mmCIF file of C-alpha atoms in Angstrom:
data_model
loop_
_atom_site.group_PDB
_atom_site.id
_atom_site.type_symbol
_atom_site.label_atom_id
_atom_site.label_comp_id
_atom_site.label_asym_id
_atom_site.label_seq_id
_atom_site.Cartn_x
_atom_site.Cartn_y
_atom_site.Cartn_z
ATOM 1 C CA MET A 652 -51.918 7.561 -54.852
ATOM 2 C CA ALA A 653 -50.150 8.154 -57.274
ATOM 3 C CA GLY A 654 -53.159 8.315 -59.678
ATOM 4 C CA TYR A 655 -54.359 11.559 -56.406
ATOM 5 C CA SER A 656 -51.463 13.222 -56.980
ATOM 6 C CA SER A 657 -51.407 12.979 -60.389
ATOM 7 C CA LEU A 658 -55.084 14.513 -60.781
ATOM 8 C CA GLY A 659 -53.995 17.182 -57.981
ATOM 9 C CA PRO A 660 -57.438 18.816 -56.391
ATOM 10 C CA TYR A 661 -59.495 18.672 -59.431
ATOM 11 C CA SER A 662 -60.534 15.022 -58.463
ATOM 12 C CA TYR A 663 -61.573 16.202 -55.554
ATOM 13 C CA TRP A 664 -63.670 19.064 -56.858
ATOM 14 C CA THR A 665 -65.054 17.643 -59.647
ATOM 15 C CA GLY A 666 -65.779 14.291 -56.843
ATOM 16 C CA LEU A 667 -67.375 17.278 -55.178
ATOM 17 C CA THR A 668 -69.406 18.673 -57.882
ATOM 18 C CA VAL A 669 -70.740 14.955 -58.887
ATOM 19 C CA SER A 670 -72.140 14.501 -55.691
ATOM 20 C CA LEU A 671 -74.015 17.134 -54.827
ATOM 21 C CA LEU A 672 -75.522 17.524 -58.368
ATOM 22 C CA THR A 673 -76.387 13.765 -57.119
ATOM 23 C CA ILE A 674 -78.517 14.671 -54.206
ATOM 24 C CA VAL A 675 -80.405 17.311 -55.531
ATOM 25 C CA GLY A 676 -81.291 15.316 -58.134
ATOM 26 C CA LEU A 677 -82.354 12.529 -56.542
ATOM 27 C CA TYR A 678 -84.569 15.093 -53.832
ATOM 28 C CA MET A 679 -86.079 16.222 -56.557
ATOM 29 C CA LEU A 680 -86.933 12.917 -58.160
ATOM 30 C CA PHE A 681 -88.144 11.441 -54.553
ATOM 31 C CA THR A 682 -90.258 14.301 -53.960
ATOM 32 C CA GLY A 683 -91.424 14.575 -56.854
ATOM 33 C CA SER A 684 -90.675 18.520 -57.942
ATOM 34 C CA GLY A 685 -88.838 17.747 -60.697
ATOM 35 C CA GLU A 686 -90.486 20.184 -62.887
ATOM 36 C CA ALA A 687 -89.051 22.897 -60.427
ATOM 37 C CA PHE A 688 -86.043 22.692 -62.454
ATOM 38 C CA ASN A 689 -87.744 24.659 -65.454
ATOM 39 C CA VAL A 690 -84.950 26.062 -67.805
ATOM 40 C CA GLY A 691 -87.559 28.103 -70.287
ATOM 41 C CA LYS A 692 -89.735 29.416 -67.058
ATOM 42 C CA LEU A 693 -85.820 31.203 -65.835
ATOM 43 C CA LEU A 694 -85.630 32.271 -69.371
ATOM 44 C CA GLN A 695 -88.537 33.818 -69.561
ATOM 45 C CA GLU A 696 -89.146 35.656 -66.205
ATOM 46 C CA THR A 697 -85.651 36.862 -66.282
ATOM 47 C CA SER A 698 -85.966 40.286 -66.716
ATOM 48 C CA PRO A 699 -84.006 41.373 -70.310
ATOM 49 C CA PHE A 700 -82.411 43.505 -68.410
ATOM 50 C CA ALA A 701 -80.389 41.136 -66.176
ATOM 51 C CA TRP A 702 -79.591 38.790 -69.189
ATOM 52 C CA ALA A 703 -78.092 42.761 -70.537
ATOM 53 C CA LEU A 704 -76.258 43.697 -67.165
ATOM 54 C CA THR A 705 -74.939 40.493 -67.020
ATOM 55 C CA GLY A 706 -73.302 39.814 -70.525
ATOM 56 C CA MET A 707 -71.639 42.859 -69.676
ATOM 57 C CA ALA A 708 -70.782 42.217 -66.289
ATOM 58 C CA LEU A 709 -69.305 39.158 -67.871
ATOM 59 C CA CYS A 710 -67.609 40.755 -70.764
ATOM 60 C CA ILE A 711 -65.335 43.226 -68.660
ATOM 61 C CA GLY A 712 -64.881 41.014 -66.112
ATOM 62 C CA LEU A 713 -63.385 38.575 -67.916
ATOM 63 C CA SER A 714 -61.327 40.754 -70.567
ATOM 64 C CA VAL A 715 -60.068 42.286 -67.276
ATOM 65 C CA THR A 716 -59.024 38.895 -66.570
ATOM 66 C CA GLY A 717 -57.397 37.772 -69.464
ATOM 67 C CA ALA A 718 -55.625 41.098 -69.321
ATOM 68 C CA ALA A 719 -54.008 40.685 -65.452
ATOM 69 C CA TRP A 720 -53.149 36.731 -65.976
ATOM 70 C CA GLY A 721 -51.095 37.594 -69.374
ATOM 71 C CA ILE A 722 -49.598 40.343 -67.015
ATOM 72 C CA PHE A 723 -48.988 38.178 -64.504
ATOM 73 C CA ILE A 724 -46.711 35.877 -66.635
ATOM 74 C CA THR A 725 -44.825 37.836 -68.402
ATOM 75 C CA GLY A 726 -44.402 40.237 -66.378
ATOM 76 C CA SER A 727 -43.050 37.627 -63.414
ATOM 77 C CA ALA A 728 -40.902 36.568 -66.683
ATOM 78 C CA LEU A 729 -39.530 39.289 -67.644
ATOM 79 C CA LEU A 730 -38.677 40.598 -64.265
ATOM 80 C CA GLY A 731 -36.768 37.743 -63.756
ATOM 81 C CA GLY A 732 -35.009 37.816 -66.825
ATOM 82 C CA ALA A 733 -34.010 41.059 -66.657
ATOM 83 C CA VAL A 734 -31.917 40.612 -63.275
ATOM 84 C CA LYS A 735 -29.535 38.817 -65.296
ATOM 85 C CA THR A 736 -29.682 40.610 -68.689
ATOM 86 C CA PRO A 737 -30.763 43.765 -68.036
ATOM 87 C CA ARG A 738 -31.038 44.971 -71.749
ATOM 88 C CA ILE A 739 -34.769 42.967 -72.569
ATOM 89 C CA GLN A 740 -36.487 45.482 -70.448
ATOM 90 C CA SER A 741 -37.266 47.194 -72.981
ATOM 91 C CA ARG A 742 -38.781 46.109 -75.923
ATOM 92 C CA ASN A 743 -40.065 43.107 -74.548
ATOM 93 C CA LEU A 744 -42.869 45.729 -72.537
ATOM 94 C CA ILE A 745 -44.376 45.403 -76.100
ATOM 95 C CA SER A 746 -46.231 42.277 -74.720
ATOM 96 C CA ILE A 747 -47.336 43.923 -71.491
ATOM 97 C CA ILE A 748 -49.068 46.442 -74.417
ATOM 98 C CA PHE A 749 -50.802 43.548 -75.644
ATOM 99 C CA CYS A 750 -51.965 41.822 -72.671
ATOM 100 C CA GLU A 751 -53.120 45.820 -71.338
ATOM 101 C CA VAL A 752 -55.156 46.561 -74.892
ATOM 102 C CA VAL A 753 -57.429 42.927 -74.199
ATOM 103 C CA ALA A 754 -58.664 44.538 -71.030
ATOM 104 C CA ILE A 755 -59.373 47.780 -73.310
ATOM 105 C CA TYR A 756 -61.600 45.434 -76.074
ATOM 106 C CA GLY A 757 -63.849 44.329 -72.803
ATOM 107 C CA VAL A 758 -64.455 48.268 -71.732
ATOM 108 C CA ILE A 759 -65.353 49.318 -75.318
ATOM 109 C CA MET A 760 -67.779 46.253 -75.908
ATOM 110 C CA ALA A 761 -69.135 47.170 -72.441
ATOM 111 C CA ILE A 762 -69.403 51.312 -73.319
ATOM 112 C CA VAL A 763 -71.248 50.482 -76.830
ATOM 113 C CA TYR A 764 -73.853 47.589 -75.107
ATOM 114 C CA SER A 765 -74.414 49.998 -72.350
ATOM 115 C CA ALA A 766 -75.982 52.466 -74.524
ATOM 116 C CA LYS A 767 -77.901 50.123 -75.733
ATOM 117 C CA LEU A 768 -79.529 50.492 -72.118
ATOM 118 C CA THR A 769 -82.383 53.223 -72.093
ATOM 119 C CA ASP A 770 -85.930 53.818 -69.060
ATOM 120 C CA VAL A 771 -88.732 51.859 -70.349
ATOM 121 C CA PRO A 772 -91.513 50.596 -68.313
ATOM 122 C CA PRO A 773 -92.298 47.872 -66.330
ATOM 123 C CA GLU A 774 -94.987 46.903 -67.987
ATOM 124 C CA ASN A 775 -92.958 46.799 -71.567
ATOM 125 C CA ILE A 776 -90.348 44.943 -70.415
ATOM 126 C CA TYR A 777 -91.189 41.430 -71.062
ATOM 127 C CA SER A 778 -91.630 42.485 -74.735
ATOM 128 C CA ASN A 779 -89.937 39.830 -77.743
ATOM 129 C CA SER A 780 -87.875 42.751 -78.824
ATOM 130 C CA ASN A 781 -86.320 43.063 -75.531
ATOM 131 C CA TYR A 782 -86.208 39.471 -75.274
ATOM 132 C CA PHE A 783 -83.358 39.285 -78.302
ATOM 133 C CA THR A 784 -81.585 42.816 -76.946
ATOM 134 C CA GLY A 785 -81.082 41.333 -73.922
ATOM 135 C CA HIS A 786 -80.169 38.094 -75.070
ATOM 136 C CA ALA A 787 -77.865 39.302 -77.673
ATOM 137 C CA ILE A 788 -76.204 41.507 -75.495
ATOM 138 C CA PHE A 789 -75.238 38.304 -73.079
ATOM 139 C CA TRP A 790 -74.515 35.882 -75.396
ATOM 140 C CA GLY A 791 -71.951 38.738 -77.041
ATOM 141 C CA GLY A 792 -70.607 39.795 -73.844
ATOM 142 C CA LEU A 793 -69.785 36.577 -73.196
ATOM 143 C CA THR A 794 -67.611 35.941 -76.324
ATOM 144 C CA VAL A 795 -65.960 38.849 -76.132
ATOM 145 C CA GLY A 796 -65.108 38.507 -73.025
ATOM 146 C CA VAL A 797 -64.045 34.710 -73.180
ATOM 147 C CA CYS A 798 -62.250 35.266 -76.394
ATOM 148 C CA ASN A 799 -60.498 38.125 -74.475
ATOM 149 C CA LEU A 800 -59.737 35.634 -71.204
ATOM 150 C CA LEU A 801 -57.396 33.583 -74.102
ATOM 151 C CA CYS A 802 -56.153 36.494 -75.795
ATOM 152 C CA GLY A 803 -54.842 37.277 -72.270
ATOM 153 C CA LEU A 804 -53.599 33.793 -71.337
ATOM 154 C CA SER A 805 -51.706 33.047 -75.056
ATOM 155 C CA VAL A 806 -49.838 36.788 -75.088
ATOM 156 C CA GLY A 807 -48.919 35.873 -71.241
ATOM 157 C CA VAL A 808 -47.420 32.603 -72.108
ATOM 158 C CA THR A 809 -46.271 33.888 -75.256
ATOM 159 C CA GLY A 810 -44.467 36.865 -74.693
ATOM 160 C CA SER A 811 -43.222 35.071 -71.409
ATOM 161 C CA SER A 812 -41.200 32.753 -74.055
ATOM 162 C CA ALA A 813 -40.606 35.957 -75.944
ATOM 163 C CA ALA A 814 -38.770 37.583 -72.434
ATOM 164 C CA LEU A 815 -36.601 34.417 -72.039
ATOM 165 C CA ALA A 816 -35.993 33.335 -75.441
ATOM 166 C CA ASP A 817 -34.230 37.517 -76.008
ATOM 167 C CA ALA A 818 -32.822 36.992 -73.088
ATOM 168 C CA GLN A 819 -30.944 34.155 -74.398
ATOM 169 C CA ASN A 820 -30.371 35.136 -77.715
ATOM 170 C CA PRO A 821 -31.194 38.563 -78.720
ATOM 171 C CA GLU A 822 -32.236 36.982 -82.567
ATOM 172 C CA LEU A 823 -35.302 35.073 -81.123
ATOM 173 C CA PHE A 824 -37.341 38.348 -80.385
ATOM 174 C CA VAL A 825 -38.718 38.739 -83.431
ATOM 175 C CA LYS A 826 -39.547 35.787 -84.145
ATOM 176 C CA VAL A 827 -41.371 34.383 -81.119
ATOM 177 C CA LEU A 828 -42.672 38.095 -81.130
ATOM 178 C CA VAL A 829 -44.717 37.031 -84.485
ATOM 179 C CA VAL A 830 -46.083 34.313 -82.471
ATOM 180 C CA GLU A 831 -47.381 36.703 -79.830
ATOM 181 C CA ILE A 832 -49.136 38.853 -82.827
ATOM 182 C CA PHE A 833 -51.425 36.199 -84.195
ATOM 183 C CA GLY A 834 -52.320 35.296 -80.461
ATOM 184 C CA SER A 835 -52.655 38.886 -80.612
ATOM 185 C CA VAL A 836 -55.421 38.615 -82.804
ATOM 186 C CA LEU A 837 -57.866 36.134 -80.839
ATOM 187 C CA GLY A 838 -59.213 39.160 -78.770
ATOM 188 C CA LEU A 839 -59.720 41.005 -81.768
ATOM 189 C CA PHE A 840 -61.566 38.591 -83.149
ATOM 190 C CA GLY A 841 -64.107 38.542 -79.864
ATOM 191 C CA LEU A 842 -64.174 42.074 -80.504
ATOM 192 C CA ILE A 843 -65.949 41.829 -84.562
ATOM 193 C CA VAL A 844 -67.830 39.258 -83.214
ATOM 194 C CA GLY A 845 -69.495 41.575 -80.265
ATOM 195 C CA LEU A 846 -69.757 44.369 -82.441
ATOM 196 C CA LEU A 847 -71.622 42.795 -85.011
ATOM 197 C CA THR A 848 -74.282 41.602 -82.404
ATOM 198 C CA VAL A 849 -74.800 45.449 -82.145
ATOM 199 C CA SER A 850 -75.681 46.230 -85.689
ATOM 200 C CA TYR A 851 -78.636 43.340 -85.354
ATOM 201 C CA PHE A 852 -81.049 45.074 -82.310
ATOM 202 C CA PHE A 853 -82.291 47.467 -81.353
ATOM 203 C CA PHE A 854 -82.045 49.789 -78.214
ATOM 204 C CA PHE A 855 -84.372 48.675 -74.730
ATOM 205 C CA GLY A 856 -87.939 49.198 -76.017
ATOM 206 C CA GLY A 857 -87.135 49.969 -79.430
ATOM 207 C CA GLY A 858 -90.749 48.149 -80.316
ATOM 208 C CA GLY A 859 -89.573 45.261 -82.750
ATOM 209 C CA VAL A 860 -86.440 43.056 -84.437
ATOM 210 C CA CYS A 861 -83.811 44.802 -86.929
ATOM 211 C CA ASP A 862 -84.858 43.905 -90.919
ATOM 212 C CA LYS A 863 -81.479 41.731 -90.850
ATOM 213 C CA CYS A 864 -82.499 38.763 -88.519
ATOM 214 C CA HIS A 865 -85.923 38.504 -90.437
#
């Protein structure tokens, strides 16, 4: 019982996932359909537009999730601390702004990626350049989204600590704010990587890969 309580619900979901994967694997093995699990075939037959749109959705979705998570953590601590120390509610709003900027990064990159989507005839969709563009947008969007998700969580935790520290000792606010600024830079790193990927692929139907990729 002690081991179960220490792991919590994670052990249950981990065991359930492993059991389902084992059952599916044994079924495919004994029915002779193991070749149906073909990752290469999935990558080739999936439309490049699907990869691009999925990357854009992950970019903005994970970014907004990180921002909301950070605002939830910081806001709850700020409101709780402001009950007894009302003076902290004004300057600690900068932590909320840092969290909101994370969502703006995701929106910016989603708009930049959407500019690469053009109308392509069905017979020209599955070309090398379109595959490259679709996968580049997918992995670029995933990178930006994960960076912003972790950035929002980092800013939320440090912003919560800054609010509580400011409530106890006003001199600690600036020191904790420096840590929060370094945490907010993580989202900027993701934005830079996303912008770099844009310079390495064409519009859909562009006809080739740019010279930088050779």
